[in-house]
Amino acid sequence: MPLRLPDKLPAIDLLKQENIFVMDDSRAHMQDIRPLKIVILNLMPLKITTETDLIRLLSNTPLQLEISFMKLRSHTPKNTPIEHMMMFYRDFAQMRYEKYDGMIITGAPVETLDFEKVSYWDEMKEIFSWARTHVTSTLYICWAAQAGLYYHYDIPKYPLAKKMFGIFPQDILQPQLPIFRGFDDMFHMPHSRHTEIHREDILANRELTLLAESPESGVSIVMARGGRELFVTGHLEYAPDTLDKEYLRDKDIRDDVDLPKNYYRDNDPSKGPLVTWRAHANLFYSNWINYYVYQETPYDINQIR
């Protein structure tokens, strides 16, 4: 089943080139189907890239999804045309009385700041609180995962001596859960961050369940409220070339940038990346949509509490 996307969203043409079935709003209104409503709060600098990455993964489901994009009133992005933001995004203040079957909150380039020092922290706290009563299941990614765990459960973040950068194998600790249906015993996840959360803090909180971790990259997936909240510290949504672009960008600025680990073929940038996470990324997002959104959300979306 196709995704319902806003008319003229750049991701539509990009994904059609990949033979991914998407449908704009004009055509979707002709179908008599109750789509799942998914809202994405996109805090990443390159918003069109992140939109495309997430929509690519959300497309791998037989369910029809209606995608909306949320932005913050307290923050103006610098790397995305204002025309794009005005056409496809709405402020949280305009959406706060609506309800959604699922929500994704992305990472943000503010992880080295204390949460309270982030300029839009007050608005983020409002959104975190709102999501608990207006969304069936919320997926927090990277900085949003750390921020959500801090806001809801007082889990602190800790600075890393060296950036966690590369593709790292993850061990599954709760293989019986539906989020891991179809997974192998181990899967790979991209990471790109300067801070971390500690497993001891997660295990000490009875409201949290540690689902997956890595000996090298640490805590990777945490669940709360029976799956109504999922916190992912890495970036399963990353495209094959994302870490390459980040490495080349940083390398042009500084001379102390390490190669992303376990990423390039034979550790040689000229040979390109070896993609080892895409299959499990598709499974993860499909399982989230099917088991934690579709199977749990009420038919009458206004009954979400």
PDB file of C-alpha atoms in Angstrom, residues 17-289:
ATOM      1  CA  GLN A  17      13.057   6.627  -9.040  1.00  0.00           C
ATOM      2  CA  GLU A  18      13.720   3.786  -6.562  1.00  0.00           C
ATOM      3  CA  ASN A  19      10.406   2.106  -7.562  1.00  0.00           C
ATOM      4  CA  ILE A  20       8.872   2.868  -4.175  1.00  0.00           C
ATOM      5  CA  PHE A  21       5.103   3.328  -4.418  1.00  0.00           C
ATOM      6  CA  VAL A  22       4.084   6.715  -3.036  1.00  0.00           C
ATOM      7  CA  MET A  23       0.866   8.645  -3.555  1.00  0.00           C
ATOM      8  CA  ASP A  24       0.232  12.352  -3.231  1.00  0.00           C
ATOM      9  CA  ASP A  25      -2.763  13.699  -1.320  1.00  0.00           C
ATOM     10  CA  SER A  26      -4.775  14.508  -4.442  1.00  0.00           C
ATOM     11  CA  ARG A  27      -4.905  10.876  -5.534  1.00  0.00           C
ATOM     12  CA  ALA A  28      -5.184   9.424  -2.013  1.00  0.00           C
ATOM     13  CA  HIS A  29      -8.412  11.289  -1.278  1.00  0.00           C
ATOM     14  CA  MET A  30     -10.081   9.150  -3.930  1.00  0.00           C
ATOM     15  CA  GLN A  31      -9.592   6.029  -1.786  1.00  0.00           C
ATOM     16  CA  ASP A  32     -11.967   5.130   1.048  1.00  0.00           C
ATOM     17  CA  ILE A  33      -9.357   3.895   3.534  1.00  0.00           C
ATOM     18  CA  ARG A  34      -8.571   5.004   7.069  1.00  0.00           C
ATOM     19  CA  PRO A  35      -4.800   5.585   6.789  1.00  0.00           C
ATOM     20  CA  LEU A  36      -2.511   5.525   9.783  1.00  0.00           C
ATOM     21  CA  LYS A  37      -1.517   9.076  10.643  1.00  0.00           C
ATOM     22  CA  ILE A  38       2.222   9.450  11.240  1.00  0.00           C
ATOM     23  CA  VAL A  39       3.794  12.756  12.255  1.00  0.00           C
ATOM     24  CA  ILE A  40       7.530  13.421  11.950  1.00  0.00           C
ATOM     25  CA  LEU A  41       9.203  16.111  14.050  1.00  0.00           C
ATOM     26  CA  ASN A  42      12.293  16.620  11.918  1.00  0.00           C
ATOM     27  CA  LEU A  43      15.101  18.347  13.832  1.00  0.00           C
ATOM     28  CA  MET A  44      17.930  17.324  11.504  1.00  0.00           C
ATOM     29  CA  PRO A  45      19.738  20.086   9.578  1.00  0.00           C
ATOM     30  CA  LEU A  46      19.272  18.548   6.099  1.00  0.00           C
ATOM     31  CA  LYS A  47      15.536  18.109   6.311  1.00  0.00           C
ATOM     32  CA  ILE A  48      14.845  16.928   2.765  1.00  0.00           C
ATOM     33  CA  THR A  49      17.472  14.189   3.168  1.00  0.00           C
ATOM     34  CA  THR A  50      15.978  13.038   6.477  1.00  0.00           C
ATOM     35  CA  GLU A  51      12.448  13.137   5.057  1.00  0.00           C
ATOM     36  CA  THR A  52      13.519  10.875   2.208  1.00  0.00           C
ATOM     37  CA  ASP A  53      15.420   8.466   4.490  1.00  0.00           C
ATOM     38  CA  LEU A  54      12.455   7.997   6.828  1.00  0.00           C
ATOM     39  CA  ILE A  55       9.821   7.799   4.100  1.00  0.00           C
ATOM     40  CA  ARG A  56      11.892   5.143   2.311  1.00  0.00           C
ATOM     41  CA  LEU A  57      11.685   2.922   5.406  1.00  0.00           C
ATOM     42  CA  LEU A  58       8.060   3.683   6.186  1.00  0.00           C
ATOM     43  CA  SER A  59       7.104   2.635   2.660  1.00  0.00           C
ATOM     44  CA  ASN A  60       7.982  -0.998   3.374  1.00  0.00           C
ATOM     45  CA  THR A  61       4.563  -1.930   4.791  1.00  0.00           C
ATOM     46  CA  PRO A  62       1.226  -3.033   3.267  1.00  0.00           C
ATOM     47  CA  LEU A  63      -0.576  -0.353   5.298  1.00  0.00           C
ATOM     48  CA  GLN A  64      -1.484   3.080   3.998  1.00  0.00           C
ATOM     49  CA  LEU A  65       0.266   5.835   5.931  1.00  0.00           C
ATOM     50  CA  GLU A  66      -0.499   9.544   5.897  1.00  0.00           C
ATOM     51  CA  ILE A  67       2.687  11.472   6.671  1.00  0.00           C
ATOM     52  CA  SER A  68       2.727  14.939   8.251  1.00  0.00           C
ATOM     53  CA  PHE A  69       5.707  17.076   9.204  1.00  0.00           C
ATOM     54  CA  MET A  70       5.991  19.118  12.393  1.00  0.00           C
ATOM     55  CA  LYS A  71       8.358  21.994  13.116  1.00  0.00           C
ATOM     56  CA  LEU A  72       9.195  24.113  16.111  1.00  0.00           C
ATOM     57  CA  ARG A  73       8.048  27.682  16.445  1.00  0.00           C
ATOM     58  CA  SER A  74      11.055  28.402  18.683  1.00  0.00           C
ATOM     59  CA  HIS A  75      13.667  27.364  16.089  1.00  0.00           C
ATOM     60  CA  THR A  76      14.313  28.424  12.499  1.00  0.00           C
ATOM     61  CA  PRO A  77      16.343  25.915  10.448  1.00  0.00           C
ATOM     62  CA  LYS A  78      19.303  27.325   8.525  1.00  0.00           C
ATOM     63  CA  ASN A  79      19.916  24.584   5.951  1.00  0.00           C
ATOM     64  CA  THR A  80      16.464  24.148   4.412  1.00  0.00           C
ATOM     65  CA  PRO A  81      14.712  26.676   2.148  1.00  0.00           C
ATOM     66  CA  ILE A  82      12.040  28.621   3.991  1.00  0.00           C
ATOM     67  CA  GLU A  83       9.662  27.881   1.088  1.00  0.00           C
ATOM     68  CA  HIS A  84      10.009  24.147   1.769  1.00  0.00           C
ATOM     69  CA  MET A  85       9.282  24.620   5.476  1.00  0.00           C
ATOM     70  CA  MET A  86       6.251  26.795   4.793  1.00  0.00           C
ATOM     71  CA  MET A  87       4.835  24.379   2.216  1.00  0.00           C
ATOM     72  CA  PHE A  88       5.274  21.050   4.017  1.00  0.00           C
ATOM     73  CA  TYR A  89       5.686  21.756   7.756  1.00  0.00           C
ATOM     74  CA  ARG A  90       3.351  23.049  10.434  1.00  0.00           C
ATOM     75  CA  ASP A  91       4.174  24.412  13.875  1.00  0.00           C
ATOM     76  CA  PHE A  92       3.497  22.227  16.887  1.00  0.00           C
ATOM     77  CA  ALA A  93       1.075  24.926  18.072  1.00  0.00           C
ATOM     78  CA  GLN A  94      -1.033  24.288  14.966  1.00  0.00           C
ATOM     79  CA  MET A  95      -1.033  20.502  15.485  1.00  0.00           C
ATOM     80  CA  ARG A  96      -1.369  20.150  19.234  1.00  0.00           C
ATOM     81  CA  TYR A  97      -5.111  19.423  19.121  1.00  0.00           C
ATOM     82  CA  GLU A  98      -4.702  16.617  16.585  1.00  0.00           C
ATOM     83  CA  LYS A  99      -4.001  12.963  17.353  1.00  0.00           C
ATOM     84  CA  TYR A 100      -1.664  10.579  15.568  1.00  0.00           C
ATOM     85  CA  ASP A 101      -1.196   6.838  15.392  1.00  0.00           C
ATOM     86  CA  GLY A 102       2.587   7.170  15.338  1.00  0.00           C
ATOM     87  CA  MET A 103       5.258   9.809  15.778  1.00  0.00           C
ATOM     88  CA  ILE A 104       8.965   9.981  14.940  1.00  0.00           C
ATOM     89  CA  ILE A 105      11.224  12.563  16.606  1.00  0.00           C
ATOM     90  CA  THR A 106      14.633  12.780  14.960  1.00  0.00           C
ATOM     91  CA  GLY A 107      18.079  13.603  16.210  1.00  0.00           C
ATOM     92  CA  ALA A 108      19.406  17.176  16.341  1.00  0.00           C
ATOM     93  CA  PRO A 109      22.902  18.733  16.169  1.00  0.00           C
ATOM     94  CA  VAL A 110      22.807  19.937  19.788  1.00  0.00           C
ATOM     95  CA  GLU A 111      23.907  16.834  21.687  1.00  0.00           C
ATOM     96  CA  THR A 112      26.957  18.410  23.346  1.00  0.00           C
ATOM     97  CA  LEU A 113      24.741  21.031  25.025  1.00  0.00           C
ATOM     98  CA  ASP A 114      22.984  20.412  28.304  1.00  0.00           C
ATOM     99  CA  PHE A 115      19.323  19.780  27.552  1.00  0.00           C
ATOM    100  CA  GLU A 116      18.236  22.895  29.443  1.00  0.00           C
ATOM    101  CA  LYS A 117      20.606  25.025  27.352  1.00  0.00           C
ATOM    102  CA  VAL A 118      19.058  24.007  24.035  1.00  0.00           C
ATOM    103  CA  SER A 119      17.181  27.074  22.759  1.00  0.00           C
ATOM    104  CA  TYR A 120      14.021  25.102  22.013  1.00  0.00           C
ATOM    105  CA  TRP A 121      14.044  22.850  25.102  1.00  0.00           C
ATOM    106  CA  ASP A 122      10.840  24.310  26.568  1.00  0.00           C
ATOM    107  CA  GLU A 123       8.931  23.549  23.371  1.00  0.00           C
ATOM    108  CA  MET A 124      10.453  20.055  23.236  1.00  0.00           C
ATOM    109  CA  LYS A 125       9.199  19.360  26.759  1.00  0.00           C
ATOM    110  CA  GLU A 126       5.708  20.393  25.687  1.00  0.00           C
ATOM    111  CA  ILE A 127       5.868  18.013  22.728  1.00  0.00           C
ATOM    112  CA  PHE A 128       7.199  15.112  24.820  1.00  0.00           C
ATOM    113  CA  SER A 129       4.320  15.559  27.261  1.00  0.00           C
ATOM    114  CA  TRP A 130       1.744  16.020  24.470  1.00  0.00           C
ATOM    115  CA  ALA A 131       2.854  12.845  22.678  1.00  0.00           C
ATOM    116  CA  ARG A 132       1.894  10.705  25.667  1.00  0.00           C
ATOM    117  CA  THR A 133      -1.791  11.543  25.267  1.00  0.00           C
ATOM    118  CA  HIS A 134      -2.001  12.293  21.536  1.00  0.00           C
ATOM    119  CA  VAL A 135       0.107   9.519  19.941  1.00  0.00           C
ATOM    120  CA  THR A 136      -0.218   5.732  20.136  1.00  0.00           C
ATOM    121  CA  SER A 137       3.528   5.033  19.759  1.00  0.00           C
ATOM    122  CA  THR A 138       6.453   7.469  19.587  1.00  0.00           C
ATOM    123  CA  LEU A 139       9.857   6.608  18.140  1.00  0.00           C
ATOM    124  CA  TYR A 140      12.725   8.751  19.457  1.00  0.00           C
ATOM    125  CA  ILE A 141      15.983   8.779  17.442  1.00  0.00           C
ATOM    126  CA  CYS A 142      19.550   9.687  18.549  1.00  0.00           C
ATOM    127  CA  TRP A 143      19.475  13.046  20.392  1.00  0.00           C
ATOM    128  CA  ALA A 144      15.700  12.788  20.726  1.00  0.00           C
ATOM    129  CA  ALA A 145      16.175   9.371  22.369  1.00  0.00           C
ATOM    130  CA  GLN A 146      18.546  10.850  24.933  1.00  0.00           C
ATOM    131  CA  ALA A 147      16.296  13.879  25.434  1.00  0.00           C
ATOM    132  CA  GLY A 148      13.151  11.774  25.807  1.00  0.00           C
ATOM    133  CA  LEU A 149      14.783   9.449  28.315  1.00  0.00           C
ATOM    134  CA  TYR A 150      16.020  12.450  30.268  1.00  0.00           C
ATOM    135  CA  TYR A 151      12.668  14.241  30.282  1.00  0.00           C
ATOM    136  CA  HIS A 152      10.439  11.249  31.018  1.00  0.00           C
ATOM    137  CA  TYR A 153      12.752   9.101  33.177  1.00  0.00           C
ATOM    138  CA  ASP A 154      15.619  11.319  34.457  1.00  0.00           C
ATOM    139  CA  ILE A 155      18.224   9.306  32.534  1.00  0.00           C
ATOM    140  CA  PRO A 156      21.380  11.447  32.134  1.00  0.00           C
ATOM    141  CA  LYS A 157      23.672  11.552  29.120  1.00  0.00           C
ATOM    142  CA  TYR A 158      27.457  11.414  29.332  1.00  0.00           C
ATOM    143  CA  PRO A 159      30.119  12.913  27.039  1.00  0.00           C
ATOM    144  CA  LEU A 160      32.303  10.522  25.061  1.00  0.00           C
ATOM    145  CA  ALA A 161      36.071  10.925  24.881  1.00  0.00           C
ATOM    146  CA  LYS A 162      35.851  10.169  21.148  1.00  0.00           C
ATOM    147  CA  LYS A 163      32.953  10.429  18.735  1.00  0.00           C
ATOM    148  CA  MET A 164      30.997   7.184  18.278  1.00  0.00           C
ATOM    149  CA  PHE A 165      31.161   7.019  14.512  1.00  0.00           C
ATOM    150  CA  GLY A 166      30.523   4.039  12.271  1.00  0.00           C
ATOM    151  CA  ILE A 167      28.514   0.822  11.988  1.00  0.00           C
ATOM    152  CA  PHE A 168      28.383  -1.343  15.097  1.00  0.00           C
ATOM    153  CA  PRO A 169      26.982  -4.864  15.724  1.00  0.00           C
ATOM    154  CA  GLN A 170      24.092  -4.946  18.209  1.00  0.00           C
ATOM    155  CA  ASP A 171      23.033  -7.790  20.489  1.00  0.00           C
ATOM    156  CA  ILE A 172      19.304  -8.416  20.927  1.00  0.00           C
ATOM    157  CA  LEU A 173      18.335  -8.849  24.583  1.00  0.00           C
ATOM    158  CA  GLN A 174      14.578  -9.373  24.156  1.00  0.00           C
ATOM    159  CA  PRO A 175      14.268 -11.503  20.984  1.00  0.00           C
ATOM    160  CA  GLN A 176      10.683 -12.535  21.804  1.00  0.00           C
ATOM    161  CA  LEU A 177       9.349  -9.006  21.303  1.00  0.00           C
ATOM    162  CA  PRO A 178       7.501  -8.176  18.063  1.00  0.00           C
ATOM    163  CA  ILE A 179       9.889  -5.309  17.269  1.00  0.00           C
ATOM    164  CA  PHE A 180      12.538  -7.967  16.503  1.00  0.00           C
ATOM    165  CA  ARG A 181      10.321 -10.320  14.484  1.00  0.00           C
ATOM    166  CA  GLY A 182      12.357 -11.623  11.557  1.00  0.00           C
ATOM    167  CA  PHE A 183      15.666 -10.358  12.975  1.00  0.00           C
ATOM    168  CA  ASP A 184      18.861 -12.372  13.095  1.00  0.00           C
ATOM    169  CA  ASP A 185      20.604 -12.864  16.451  1.00  0.00           C
ATOM    170  CA  MET A 186      22.733  -9.791  15.754  1.00  0.00           C
ATOM    171  CA  PHE A 187      22.159  -6.702  13.614  1.00  0.00           C
ATOM    172  CA  HIS A 188      24.135  -3.615  12.613  1.00  0.00           C
ATOM    173  CA  MET A 189      23.293   0.001  13.380  1.00  0.00           C
ATOM    174  CA  PRO A 190      24.938   3.261  12.257  1.00  0.00           C
ATOM    175  CA  HIS A 191      25.974   5.643  15.040  1.00  0.00           C
ATOM    176  CA  SER A 192      27.201   9.216  14.883  1.00  0.00           C
ATOM    177  CA  ARG A 193      27.236  10.940  18.264  1.00  0.00           C
ATOM    178  CA  HIS A 194      29.395  12.562  20.939  1.00  0.00           C
ATOM    179  CA  THR A 195      27.384  11.475  23.997  1.00  0.00           C
ATOM    180  CA  GLU A 196      25.936   8.265  25.408  1.00  0.00           C
ATOM    181  CA  ILE A 197      23.579   6.846  27.999  1.00  0.00           C
ATOM    182  CA  HIS A 198      24.671   4.136  30.426  1.00  0.00           C
ATOM    183  CA  ARG A 199      23.079   0.703  30.664  1.00  0.00           C
ATOM    184  CA  GLU A 200      23.234   0.838  34.482  1.00  0.00           C
ATOM    185  CA  ASP A 201      20.885   3.825  34.503  1.00  0.00           C
ATOM    186  CA  ILE A 202      18.447   2.036  32.181  1.00  0.00           C
ATOM    187  CA  LEU A 203      18.496  -1.191  34.186  1.00  0.00           C
ATOM    188  CA  ALA A 204      17.975   0.708  37.444  1.00  0.00           C
ATOM    189  CA  ASN A 205      14.660   2.134  36.195  1.00  0.00           C
ATOM    190  CA  ARG A 206      11.811  -0.376  36.358  1.00  0.00           C
ATOM    191  CA  GLU A 207       9.789   1.528  33.768  1.00  0.00           C
ATOM    192  CA  LEU A 208      12.441   0.939  31.113  1.00  0.00           C
ATOM    193  CA  THR A 209      13.431  -2.215  29.231  1.00  0.00           C
ATOM    194  CA  LEU A 210      16.799  -2.495  27.506  1.00  0.00           C
ATOM    195  CA  LEU A 211      16.138  -4.191  24.170  1.00  0.00           C
ATOM    196  CA  ALA A 212      19.500  -4.076  22.378  1.00  0.00           C
ATOM    197  CA  GLU A 213      23.072  -3.007  23.038  1.00  0.00           C
ATOM    198  CA  SER A 214      26.603  -3.253  21.705  1.00  0.00           C
ATOM    199  CA  PRO A 215      29.884  -3.952  23.532  1.00  0.00           C
ATOM    200  CA  GLU A 216      31.383  -0.982  21.670  1.00  0.00           C
ATOM    201  CA  SER A 217      28.565   1.492  21.008  1.00  0.00           C
ATOM    202  CA  GLY A 218      26.584   0.761  24.181  1.00  0.00           C
ATOM    203  CA  VAL A 219      22.831   1.094  24.663  1.00  0.00           C
ATOM    204  CA  SER A 220      21.026   1.133  21.328  1.00  0.00           C
ATOM    205  CA  ILE A 221      17.290   0.470  21.861  1.00  0.00           C
ATOM    206  CA  VAL A 222      15.167   1.057  24.975  1.00  0.00           C
ATOM    207  CA  MET A 223      11.409   0.512  25.358  1.00  0.00           C
ATOM    208  CA  ALA A 224       8.892   2.010  27.762  1.00  0.00           C
ATOM    209  CA  ARG A 225       5.140   1.825  28.338  1.00  0.00           C
ATOM    210  CA  GLY A 226       4.782  -1.461  26.493  1.00  0.00           C
ATOM    211  CA  GLY A 227       6.084  -0.001  23.247  1.00  0.00           C
ATOM    212  CA  ARG A 228       4.270   3.325  23.329  1.00  0.00           C
ATOM    213  CA  GLU A 229       7.787   4.785  23.573  1.00  0.00           C
ATOM    214  CA  LEU A 230      10.852   3.416  21.776  1.00  0.00           C
ATOM    215  CA  PHE A 231      14.248   5.100  22.090  1.00  0.00           C
ATOM    216  CA  VAL A 232      16.921   4.376  19.449  1.00  0.00           C
ATOM    217  CA  THR A 233      20.354   5.904  20.041  1.00  0.00           C
ATOM    218  CA  GLY A 234      21.634   5.249  16.502  1.00  0.00           C
ATOM    219  CA  HIS A 235      20.460   5.881  12.957  1.00  0.00           C
ATOM    220  CA  LEU A 236      18.898   2.858  11.285  1.00  0.00           C
ATOM    221  CA  GLU A 237      17.335   5.301   8.834  1.00  0.00           C
ATOM    222  CA  TYR A 238      20.680   6.411   7.376  1.00  0.00           C
ATOM    223  CA  ALA A 239      21.179   6.028   3.626  1.00  0.00           C
ATOM    224  CA  PRO A 240      24.290   4.158   2.429  1.00  0.00           C
ATOM    225  CA  ASP A 241      26.276   7.339   1.771  1.00  0.00           C
ATOM    226  CA  THR A 242      25.325   9.377   4.862  1.00  0.00           C
ATOM    227  CA  LEU A 243      28.381   8.547   6.969  1.00  0.00           C
ATOM    228  CA  ASP A 244      30.621   9.046   3.936  1.00  0.00           C
ATOM    229  CA  LYS A 245      29.276  12.569   3.418  1.00  0.00           C
ATOM    230  CA  GLU A 246      29.714  13.309   7.125  1.00  0.00           C
ATOM    231  CA  TYR A 247      33.280  11.985   7.117  1.00  0.00           C
ATOM    232  CA  LEU A 248      34.280  14.028   4.049  1.00  0.00           C
ATOM    233  CA  ARG A 249      32.603  17.151   5.460  1.00  0.00           C
ATOM    234  CA  ASP A 250      34.443  16.898   8.796  1.00  0.00           C
ATOM    235  CA  LYS A 251      37.706  15.942   7.108  1.00  0.00           C
ATOM    236  CA  ASP A 252      37.619  19.217   5.163  1.00  0.00           C
ATOM    237  CA  ILE A 253      37.262  21.139   8.432  1.00  0.00           C
ATOM    238  CA  ARG A 254      39.627  19.262  10.779  1.00  0.00           C
ATOM    239  CA  ASP A 255      42.619  16.962  10.482  1.00  0.00           C
ATOM    240  CA  ASP A 256      41.781  14.699  13.433  1.00  0.00           C
ATOM    241  CA  VAL A 257      38.735  12.922  11.941  1.00  0.00           C
ATOM    242  CA  ASP A 258      38.756   9.131  12.197  1.00  0.00           C
ATOM    243  CA  LEU A 259      37.328   6.846   9.549  1.00  0.00           C
ATOM    244  CA  PRO A 260      33.832   5.603  10.414  1.00  0.00           C
ATOM    245  CA  LYS A 261      34.328   2.107  11.843  1.00  0.00           C
ATOM    246  CA  ASN A 262      33.141  -0.992   9.983  1.00  0.00           C
ATOM    247  CA  TYR A 263      31.827   1.161   7.149  1.00  0.00           C
ATOM    248  CA  TYR A 264      34.111   1.311   4.118  1.00  0.00           C
ATOM    249  CA  ARG A 265      35.047  -1.822   2.210  1.00  0.00           C
ATOM    250  CA  ASP A 266      38.501  -2.894   3.464  1.00  0.00           C
ATOM    251  CA  ASN A 267      38.560   0.361   5.467  1.00  0.00           C
ATOM    252  CA  ASP A 268      39.251   2.196   2.214  1.00  0.00           C
ATOM    253  CA  PRO A 269      37.042   5.247   1.444  1.00  0.00           C
ATOM    254  CA  SER A 270      37.816   4.924  -2.273  1.00  0.00           C
ATOM    255  CA  LYS A 271      36.018   1.534  -2.302  1.00  0.00           C
ATOM    256  CA  GLY A 272      32.801   2.963  -0.901  1.00  0.00           C
ATOM    257  CA  PRO A 273      30.588   1.774   1.967  1.00  0.00           C
ATOM    258  CA  LEU A 274      29.555  -1.804   2.627  1.00  0.00           C
ATOM    259  CA  VAL A 275      25.864  -1.605   3.576  1.00  0.00           C
ATOM    260  CA  THR A 276      25.126  -4.047   6.430  1.00  0.00           C
ATOM    261  CA  TRP A 277      22.147  -2.437   8.187  1.00  0.00           C
ATOM    262  CA  ARG A 278      19.497  -1.841   5.492  1.00  0.00           C
ATOM    263  CA  ALA A 279      17.569  -5.139   5.806  1.00  0.00           C
ATOM    264  CA  HIS A 280      17.174  -4.864   9.566  1.00  0.00           C
ATOM    265  CA  ALA A 281      16.307  -1.173   9.290  1.00  0.00           C
ATOM    266  CA  ASN A 282      13.389  -2.056   7.028  1.00  0.00           C
ATOM    267  CA  LEU A 283      12.313  -4.827   9.397  1.00  0.00           C
ATOM    268  CA  PHE A 284      12.522  -2.545  12.425  1.00  0.00           C
ATOM    269  CA  TYR A 285      10.319   0.160  10.919  1.00  0.00           C
ATOM    270  CA  SER A 286       7.846  -2.353   9.484  1.00  0.00           C
ATOM    271  CA  ASN A 287       7.563  -4.097  12.850  1.00  0.00           C
ATOM    272  CA  TRP A 288       7.084  -0.775  14.642  1.00  0.00           C
ATOM    273  CA  ILE A 289       4.311   0.274  12.272  1.00  0.00           C
TER     274      ILE A 289
END
